Amino acid sequence: SVSGAATTVRPTWDPVEDAGEYFTLEKKYATAEGQYRSCLVNGGRYWRMFAETQGWARGYAEFLSGGVCAPWICDHVAVEAVIMLRYLEHFFHALGKAMPLIRQLRAEELSSWSEVAIDFVLAGVWGCGTVSLFKNLREHPGIQFTLPVSTDSALVNWNILPLKYEVERINSVFEMDSPSPRVRGLSNSMMFHNPFSKMILANMKQHVKVIVIACDPVSRFEKVFFKQHLCKDSAGVSSEPNQPCHSSIASALDDRPLLQRYVVGPELQDLRRLFGNRLIVVHQESLRQDPQYVYDSIATIVGAGPFPPRMEFIRYNAHMGPRTGLCDNASQVNALKEFFLPDYEAIESLVSDARTPHWMVERLRRTRCDRPEEIHRRAPRCPGN
């Protein structure tokens, strides 16, 4: 069959709670990709169908979706008005049921992830400096990104196959770059946390590099806690809508579900399994110690060559000052280090694979509390504020 494959997965899907479904992702992808390829071979175009029905009360789903192969000559109007109705008639007839009233039909043409013309992605880790990595790499004359901002959601969605217009949007950016083509990148730090995005990347062209920036787990948690989970006033208001907040980082030490949200070790190990030599791991500490060398190395690996001499590499989104007060309490720092010990070990394992210099390995368990210049220095402010 060249129709009927699932074209989306549930956005509420949780890789822990729905572990059984995790193993069906690749099967769903293989089925949809196979139907897409067969449709093209048979002279067709592959479409995503959305149908809203009135038959929900009689045991039908209120919304139906799936892939449909239509003749190449049919545009989306013909697909919606003719092809999809015929497909649904056959679908319900095969079930031995009467076709419900269709309120609305929508057709969107699909493509393949292998058609996305990128050379590398910046995939996270969120909170470790992905924005700095993006903005500095963007300054290289031989590198171009899909968007001028650091978050392109094209690969962070729940579409098993990409929409054709989205693939054309990405590729058109690079086509306009000729006659001097540059290395092509896409950035979104949430790809690291999205199992479906990682599966998509694993099935893209084999030359596509995956760049991940890791950092000290304790410092990352403290930074994110300060920005999102620390109560901003006595009323207990958090910067995250509808989320409880903590009056201090000490109270967060007993909130295991919150701490668990920021564990990255298993995901880092999964990246190595999925991407092998395609994976480039950068540690934030190396960017502090020798940014020119690290950025030159990254640019060379992705195919752009070193940066121009005397390039200034800027650090973005750095929140200086005492922040949560964590660094005033050594026992709290040690408690967080103990909790994140598996993360430290996973990061060190990946960095060793990347053949980081020995002096770098010795610094991997340093937190921001070991950098007093960050604790006592405050972010610049406009005069008068």
Short mmCIF file of C-alpha atoms in Angstrom, two decimals:
data_model
loop_
_atom_site.label_atom_id
_atom_site.label_comp_id
_atom_site.label_asym_id
_atom_site.label_seq_id
_atom_site.Cartn_x
_atom_site.Cartn_y
_atom_site.Cartn_z
CA SER A 1 0.00 0.00 0.00
CA VAL A 2 1.14 3.56 -0.70
CA SER A 3 -1.42 5.25 1.58
CA GLY A 4 -2.52 5.07 5.19
CA ALA A 5 0.72 5.51 7.15
CA ALA A 6 0.74 7.61 10.30
CA THR A 7 2.21 11.04 9.56
CA THR A 8 2.31 12.48 13.09
CA VAL A 9 2.87 11.23 16.63
CA ARG A 10 1.30 12.50 19.83
CA PRO A 11 2.87 15.76 21.06
CA THR A 12 2.03 14.69 24.63
CA TRP A 13 4.06 11.52 24.24
CA ASP A 14 6.53 11.04 27.08
CA PRO A 15 9.60 8.82 26.45
CA VAL A 16 9.54 7.57 30.05
CA GLU A 17 5.82 7.00 30.57
CA ASP A 18 5.32 5.66 27.04
CA ALA A 19 8.48 3.56 26.77
CA GLY A 20 6.67 0.94 24.69
CA GLU A 21 5.76 3.51 22.07
CA TYR A 22 9.37 4.71 21.92
CA PHE A 23 10.30 1.54 20.09
CA THR A 24 7.56 2.06 17.52
CA LEU A 25 8.90 5.42 16.35
CA GLU A 26 11.38 3.97 13.90
CA LYS A 27 8.75 1.57 12.59
CA LYS A 28 6.33 4.46 12.01
CA TYR A 29 9.06 6.44 10.28
CA ALA A 30 10.06 3.51 8.08
CA THR A 31 6.43 2.90 7.07
CA ALA A 32 5.78 6.55 6.19
CA GLU A 33 9.09 6.95 4.37
CA GLY A 34 8.45 3.72 2.47
CA GLN A 35 5.01 4.87 1.33
CA TYR A 36 6.43 8.27 0.33
CA ARG A 37 9.12 6.63 -1.82
CA SER A 38 6.67 4.15 -3.37
CA CYS A 39 4.26 6.98 -4.15
CA LEU A 40 6.97 8.91 -6.01
CA VAL A 41 8.06 5.79 -7.92
CA ASN A 42 4.46 5.27 -9.03
CA GLY A 43 4.19 8.83 -10.34
CA GLY A 44 2.37 10.33 -7.37
CA ARG A 45 2.73 12.94 -4.65
CA TYR A 46 2.36 12.08 -0.97
CA TRP A 47 -0.04 14.14 1.19
CA ARG A 48 -0.92 14.42 4.85
CA MET A 49 -4.67 14.22 5.39
CA PHE A 50 -6.59 15.77 8.27
CA ALA A 51 -10.28 14.97 8.44
CA GLU A 52 -12.71 16.27 11.06
CA THR A 53 -15.81 14.09 11.37
CA GLN A 54 -19.18 14.21 13.11
CA GLY A 55 -19.14 10.50 13.80
CA TRP A 56 -17.23 10.66 17.07
CA ALA A 57 -20.31 9.86 19.17
CA ARG A 58 -20.84 6.71 17.09
CA GLY A 59 -17.42 5.29 17.85
CA TYR A 60 -15.32 7.11 15.26
CA ALA A 61 -12.37 9.33 16.03
CA GLU A 62 -13.29 13.01 15.87
CA PHE A 63 -10.11 13.66 13.90
CA LEU A 64 -8.54 11.31 11.37
CA SER A 65 -5.11 11.72 9.84
CA GLY A 66 -2.72 9.77 7.66
CA GLY A 67 -0.71 9.71 4.46
CA VAL A 68 -2.42 9.58 1.07
CA CYS A 69 -0.79 9.07 -2.32
CA ALA A 70 -2.41 11.07 -5.13
CA PRO A 71 -1.63 11.44 -8.86
CA TRP A 72 1.15 13.92 -9.55
CA ILE A 73 -1.14 16.24 -11.52
CA CYS A 74 -3.54 16.81 -8.60
CA ASP A 75 -3.11 19.99 -6.57
CA HIS A 76 -4.22 20.34 -2.95
CA VAL A 77 -7.73 21.49 -3.97
CA ALA A 78 -8.30 18.33 -6.03
CA VAL A 79 -6.74 16.17 -3.33
CA GLU A 80 -9.10 17.58 -0.69
CA ALA A 81 -12.22 17.57 -2.89
CA VAL A 82 -11.80 14.21 -4.64
CA ILE A 83 -8.86 12.00 -3.67
CA MET A 84 -9.25 12.13 0.10
CA LEU A 85 -13.00 11.58 0.00
CA ARG A 86 -12.47 8.51 -2.16
CA TYR A 87 -9.78 7.27 0.20
CA LEU A 88 -12.08 7.69 3.22
CA GLU A 89 -14.92 5.91 1.44
CA HIS A 90 -12.64 2.91 0.80
CA PHE A 91 -11.29 3.13 4.36
CA PHE A 92 -14.70 2.91 6.05
CA HIS A 93 -15.98 0.35 3.55
CA ALA A 94 -13.05 -1.90 4.46
CA LEU A 95 -14.07 -1.54 8.11
CA GLY A 96 -17.64 -2.47 7.23
CA LYS A 97 -18.93 0.84 8.54
CA ALA A 98 -20.85 3.72 7.08
CA MET A 99 -18.76 6.79 6.36
CA PRO A 100 -19.47 9.60 8.87
CA LEU A 101 -20.22 13.16 7.87
CA ILE A 102 -16.95 14.97 7.12
CA ARG A 103 -16.92 18.49 8.49
CA GLN A 104 -13.55 19.51 7.13
CA LEU A 105 -10.71 18.08 5.05
CA ARG A 106 -7.22 19.49 4.80
CA ALA A 107 -4.34 18.30 2.63
CA GLU A 108 -0.68 19.25 3.02
CA GLU A 109 2.00 17.87 0.71
CA LEU A 110 4.82 15.96 2.38
CA SER A 111 8.48 15.48 1.58
CA SER A 112 11.37 13.49 3.10
CA TRP A 113 13.86 14.51 5.76
CA SER A 114 16.62 13.40 3.41
CA GLU A 115 15.65 16.31 1.13
CA VAL A 116 16.61 18.91 3.77
CA ALA A 117 19.88 20.41 2.52
CA ILE A 118 21.80 20.95 5.77
CA ASP A 119 25.34 20.01 6.73
CA PHE A 120 25.15 20.28 10.53
CA VAL A 121 22.81 21.02 13.42
CA LEU A 122 23.31 22.65 16.81
CA ALA A 123 21.19 20.35 18.96
CA GLY A 124 21.70 21.57 22.57
CA VAL A 125 22.18 21.07 25.46
CA TRP A 126 19.69 23.80 26.35
CA GLY A 127 21.11 26.05 29.07
CA CYS A 128 24.75 25.27 28.25
CA GLY A 129 25.54 28.02 25.74
CA THR A 130 23.86 27.03 22.49
CA VAL A 131 22.98 30.67 21.77
CA SER A 132 26.63 31.71 22.10
CA LEU A 133 27.68 28.84 19.86
CA PHE A 134 25.09 29.82 17.26
CA LYS A 135 25.82 33.56 17.25
CA ASN A 136 29.58 33.10 17.04
CA LEU A 137 29.45 30.42 14.33
CA ARG A 138 27.06 32.68 12.40
CA GLU A 139 29.87 35.24 12.11
CA HIS A 140 32.00 32.84 10.09
CA PRO A 141 31.99 33.95 6.43
CA GLY A 142 31.70 30.32 5.31
CA ILE A 143 28.71 29.35 7.49
CA GLN A 144 25.03 30.11 7.00
CA PHE A 145 22.06 29.13 9.16
CA THR A 146 18.48 28.47 8.13
CA LEU A 147 17.22 31.39 10.23
CA PRO A 148 18.85 34.53 11.68
CA VAL A 149 17.71 33.42 15.16
CA SER A 150 18.97 30.48 17.20
CA THR A 151 15.75 28.44 17.19
CA ASP A 152 14.46 26.81 14.00
CA SER A 153 11.57 24.50 14.90
CA ALA A 154 11.65 22.56 11.61
CA LEU A 155 13.10 19.44 13.26
CA VAL A 156 11.43 19.91 16.65
CA ASN A 157 7.89 18.85 15.92
CA TRP A 158 5.87 15.69 15.76
CA ASN A 159 5.68 15.27 11.99
CA ILE A 160 6.95 11.85 10.92
CA LEU A 161 7.63 13.34 7.47
CA PRO A 162 8.25 17.06 6.88
CA LEU A 163 5.85 19.35 5.08
CA LYS A 164 7.12 20.08 1.58
CA TYR A 165 6.85 23.85 2.01
CA GLU A 166 9.04 23.65 5.13
CA VAL A 167 11.75 21.75 3.23
CA GLU A 168 11.52 24.30 0.41
CA ARG A 169 11.73 27.16 2.94
CA ILE A 170 14.98 25.78 4.39
CA ASN A 171 16.55 24.92 1.04
CA SER A 172 15.60 28.24 -0.55
CA VAL A 173 17.69 30.07 2.05
CA PHE A 174 20.78 28.25 0.85
CA GLU A 175 19.89 28.47 -2.83
CA MET A 176 19.90 32.27 -2.50
CA ASP A 177 23.40 31.98 -1.10
CA SER A 178 24.91 31.02 -4.47
CA PRO A 179 27.18 31.51 -6.38
CA SER A 180 29.35 31.22 -3.23
CA PRO A 181 27.74 28.34 -1.29
CA ARG A 182 28.49 28.14 2.40
CA VAL A 183 28.26 25.35 4.96
CA ARG A 184 24.62 25.04 5.97
CA GLY A 185 23.47 24.80 9.58
CA LEU A 186 20.27 24.56 11.60
CA SER A 187 20.01 25.42 15.29
CA ASN A 188 17.56 24.39 18.01
CA SER A 189 18.73 23.46 21.50
CA MET A 190 15.55 21.45 22.18
CA MET A 191 16.51 18.80 19.63
CA PHE A 192 18.68 17.28 22.35
CA HIS A 193 15.61 16.61 24.49
CA ASN A 194 13.26 15.53 21.71
CA PRO A 195 13.57 11.78 20.95
CA PHE A 196 11.65 12.17 17.71
CA SER A 197 14.04 14.91 16.49
CA LYS A 198 17.00 12.65 17.25
CA MET A 199 15.41 9.83 15.29
CA ILE A 200 14.90 12.20 12.33
CA LEU A 201 18.55 13.28 12.47
CA ALA A 202 19.67 9.65 12.63
CA ASN A 203 17.78 8.99 9.39
CA MET A 204 19.04 12.06 7.52
CA LYS A 205 21.99 12.07 5.15
CA GLN A 206 25.08 10.54 6.70
CA HIS A 207 27.25 13.63 6.23
CA VAL A 208 25.08 15.74 8.58
CA LYS A 209 27.08 16.53 11.74
CA VAL A 210 25.36 16.89 15.15
CA ILE A 211 26.98 19.44 17.47
CA VAL A 212 26.17 19.38 21.19
CA ILE A 213 27.56 21.69 23.86
CA ALA A 214 27.77 20.18 27.34
CA CYS A 215 28.44 22.04 30.59
CA ASP A 216 28.73 21.60 34.33
CA PRO A 217 25.43 19.99 35.48
CA VAL A 218 25.33 21.85 38.81
CA SER A 219 25.93 25.25 37.22
CA ARG A 220 23.32 24.53 34.56
CA PHE A 221 20.70 23.53 37.12
CA GLU A 222 21.43 26.58 39.26
CA LYS A 223 21.12 28.89 36.24
CA VAL A 224 17.82 27.39 35.06
CA PHE A 225 16.50 27.31 38.63
CA PHE A 226 17.29 31.02 38.99
CA LYS A 227 15.56 31.88 35.72
CA GLN A 228 12.50 29.63 35.92
CA HIS A 229 11.89 28.08 39.33
CA LEU A 230 12.90 30.66 41.95
CA CYS A 231 9.91 32.58 43.33
CA LYS A 232 10.05 36.16 42.10
CA ASP A 233 8.05 37.63 44.99
CA SER A 234 6.46 36.73 48.32
CA ALA A 235 3.29 35.61 46.54
CA GLY A 236 5.16 32.63 45.16
CA VAL A 237 5.06 33.66 41.51
CA SER A 238 7.27 31.74 39.11
CA SER A 239 8.52 32.88 35.72
CA GLU A 240 7.11 29.63 34.33
CA PRO A 241 3.31 30.01 33.92
CA ASN A 242 1.19 27.69 36.08
CA GLN A 243 4.27 26.12 37.64
CA PRO A 244 5.07 26.04 41.38
CA CYS A 245 8.20 27.83 42.48
CA HIS A 246 10.71 27.49 45.31
CA SER A 247 11.64 30.20 47.77
CA SER A 248 15.26 28.99 47.78
CA ILE A 249 17.48 26.49 46.06
CA ALA A 250 17.71 24.61 49.38
CA SER A 251 14.04 23.63 49.10
CA ALA A 252 14.64 22.45 45.52
CA LEU A 253 17.10 19.82 46.77
CA ASP A 254 14.13 17.82 48.07
CA ASP A 255 12.20 18.19 44.80
CA ARG A 256 13.45 15.08 43.01
CA PRO A 257 11.09 15.39 40.03
CA LEU A 258 12.46 18.91 39.40
CA LEU A 259 16.07 17.75 39.64
CA GLN A 260 15.33 14.79 37.37
CA ARG A 261 14.09 17.15 34.63
CA TYR A 262 17.64 18.39 34.18
CA VAL A 263 19.43 15.05 34.05
CA VAL A 264 21.21 14.70 30.69
CA GLY A 265 23.52 11.69 31.07
CA PRO A 266 21.29 9.03 29.45
CA GLU A 267 20.47 11.35 26.55
CA LEU A 268 24.14 12.12 25.93
CA GLN A 269 24.94 8.41 25.83
CA ASP A 270 22.03 7.90 23.43
CA LEU A 271 23.51 10.50 21.08
CA ARG A 272 26.76 8.59 20.81
CA ARG A 273 24.84 5.41 20.01
CA LEU A 274 22.72 7.16 17.36
CA PHE A 275 25.32 9.31 15.63
CA GLY A 276 28.75 7.78 16.28
CA ASN A 277 31.44 9.81 14.53
CA ARG A 278 28.86 12.31 13.31
CA LEU A 279 28.57 13.63 16.88
CA ILE A 280 30.71 16.63 17.92
CA VAL A 281 30.75 17.29 21.67
CA VAL A 282 31.96 20.68 22.90
CA HIS A 283 32.34 21.49 26.58
CA GLN A 284 31.53 24.99 27.75
CA GLU A 285 34.73 25.10 29.79
CA SER A 286 36.83 24.71 26.64
CA LEU A 287 35.13 27.80 25.18
CA ARG A 288 36.18 29.76 28.26
CA GLN A 289 39.77 28.57 28.11
CA ASP A 290 40.57 28.66 24.39
CA PRO A 291 37.64 29.91 22.28
CA GLN A 292 39.71 30.52 19.14
CA TYR A 293 40.96 26.93 19.03
CA VAL A 294 37.54 25.42 19.75
CA TYR A 295 35.63 27.53 17.25
CA ASP A 296 38.30 26.96 14.60
CA SER A 297 38.05 23.21 15.23
CA ILE A 298 34.26 23.18 14.92
CA ALA A 299 34.28 25.27 11.76
CA THR A 300 36.92 23.03 10.22
CA ILE A 301 35.07 19.81 11.08
CA VAL A 302 31.83 21.03 9.47
CA GLY A 303 33.76 22.03 6.35
CA ALA A 304 34.05 25.82 6.60
CA GLY A 305 37.71 26.11 7.64
CA PRO A 306 39.13 28.27 10.47
CA PHE A 307 37.77 31.67 11.46
CA PRO A 308 39.51 34.84 10.28
CA PRO A 309 42.43 35.88 12.53
CA ARG A 310 41.70 37.98 15.64
CA MET A 311 38.04 37.01 15.70
CA GLU A 312 36.27 38.09 18.90
CA PHE A 313 34.04 35.39 20.37
CA ILE A 314 31.29 36.79 22.60
CA ARG A 315 29.57 35.01 25.48
CA TYR A 316 25.82 35.54 25.45
CA ASN A 317 23.11 35.02 28.10
CA ALA A 318 25.65 34.96 30.95
CA HIS A 319 23.91 35.79 34.24
CA MET A 320 26.60 37.13 36.56
CA GLY A 321 26.34 37.74 40.30
CA PRO A 322 25.36 35.51 43.23
CA ARG A 323 21.99 34.55 41.64
CA THR A 324 20.58 31.90 44.04
CA GLY A 325 23.21 32.06 46.77
CA LEU A 326 24.13 28.42 46.16
CA CYS A 327 27.84 29.15 46.25
CA ASP A 328 27.58 30.34 49.86
CA ASN A 329 26.67 26.82 50.99
CA ALA A 330 29.24 24.12 50.24
CA SER A 331 26.97 21.31 51.51
CA GLN A 332 24.29 22.23 48.97
CA VAL A 333 26.87 22.33 46.17
CA ASN A 334 28.12 18.88 47.19
CA ALA A 335 24.56 17.52 47.39
CA LEU A 336 23.90 18.66 43.82
CA LYS A 337 27.22 17.23 42.65
CA GLU A 338 26.28 13.89 44.17
CA PHE A 339 22.86 13.90 42.49
CA PHE A 340 24.35 14.76 39.09
CA LEU A 341 27.29 12.33 39.41
CA PRO A 342 26.02 10.10 36.54
CA ASP A 343 25.86 13.21 34.34
CA TYR A 344 29.45 14.13 35.18
CA GLU A 345 30.56 10.61 34.28
CA ALA A 346 28.64 10.62 31.00
CA ILE A 347 30.10 14.00 30.00
CA GLU A 348 33.63 12.91 30.87
CA SER A 349 33.18 9.74 28.83
CA LEU A 350 32.11 11.72 25.76
CA VAL A 351 34.84 14.29 26.19
CA SER A 352 37.42 11.54 26.42
CA ASP A 353 36.08 10.16 23.17
CA ALA A 354 36.57 13.61 21.69
CA ARG A 355 40.25 13.54 22.81
CA THR A 356 40.06 16.70 24.85
CA PRO A 357 43.42 17.80 26.36
CA HIS A 358 44.20 16.47 29.84
CA TRP A 359 44.07 19.93 31.42
CA MET A 360 40.50 20.20 30.18
CA VAL A 361 39.40 16.93 31.78
CA GLU A 362 40.63 18.17 35.16
CA ARG A 363 38.28 21.17 34.91
CA LEU A 364 35.11 19.27 34.04
CA ARG A 365 33.82 19.13 37.62
CA ARG A 366 34.33 22.80 38.32
CA THR A 367 31.11 24.71 39.01
CA ARG A 368 30.56 28.44 38.72
CA CYS A 369 31.29 28.52 42.46
CA ASP A 370 34.94 27.87 41.51
CA ARG A 371 34.95 31.05 39.42
CA PRO A 372 34.65 33.91 41.96
CA GLU A 373 34.90 36.47 39.17
CA GLU A 374 31.43 35.38 38.04
CA ILE A 375 29.93 35.42 41.52
CA HIS A 376 31.09 38.91 42.44
CA ARG A 377 30.62 40.47 39.02
CA ARG A 378 27.18 41.68 38.02
CA ALA A 379 25.74 41.97 34.54
CA PRO A 380 26.13 45.45 33.02
CA ARG A 381 23.18 47.78 33.39
CA CYS A 382 22.14 50.95 31.62
CA PRO A 383 23.10 54.05 33.71
CA GLY A 384 20.18 55.21 35.83
CA ASN A 385 18.55 51.75 36.06
#
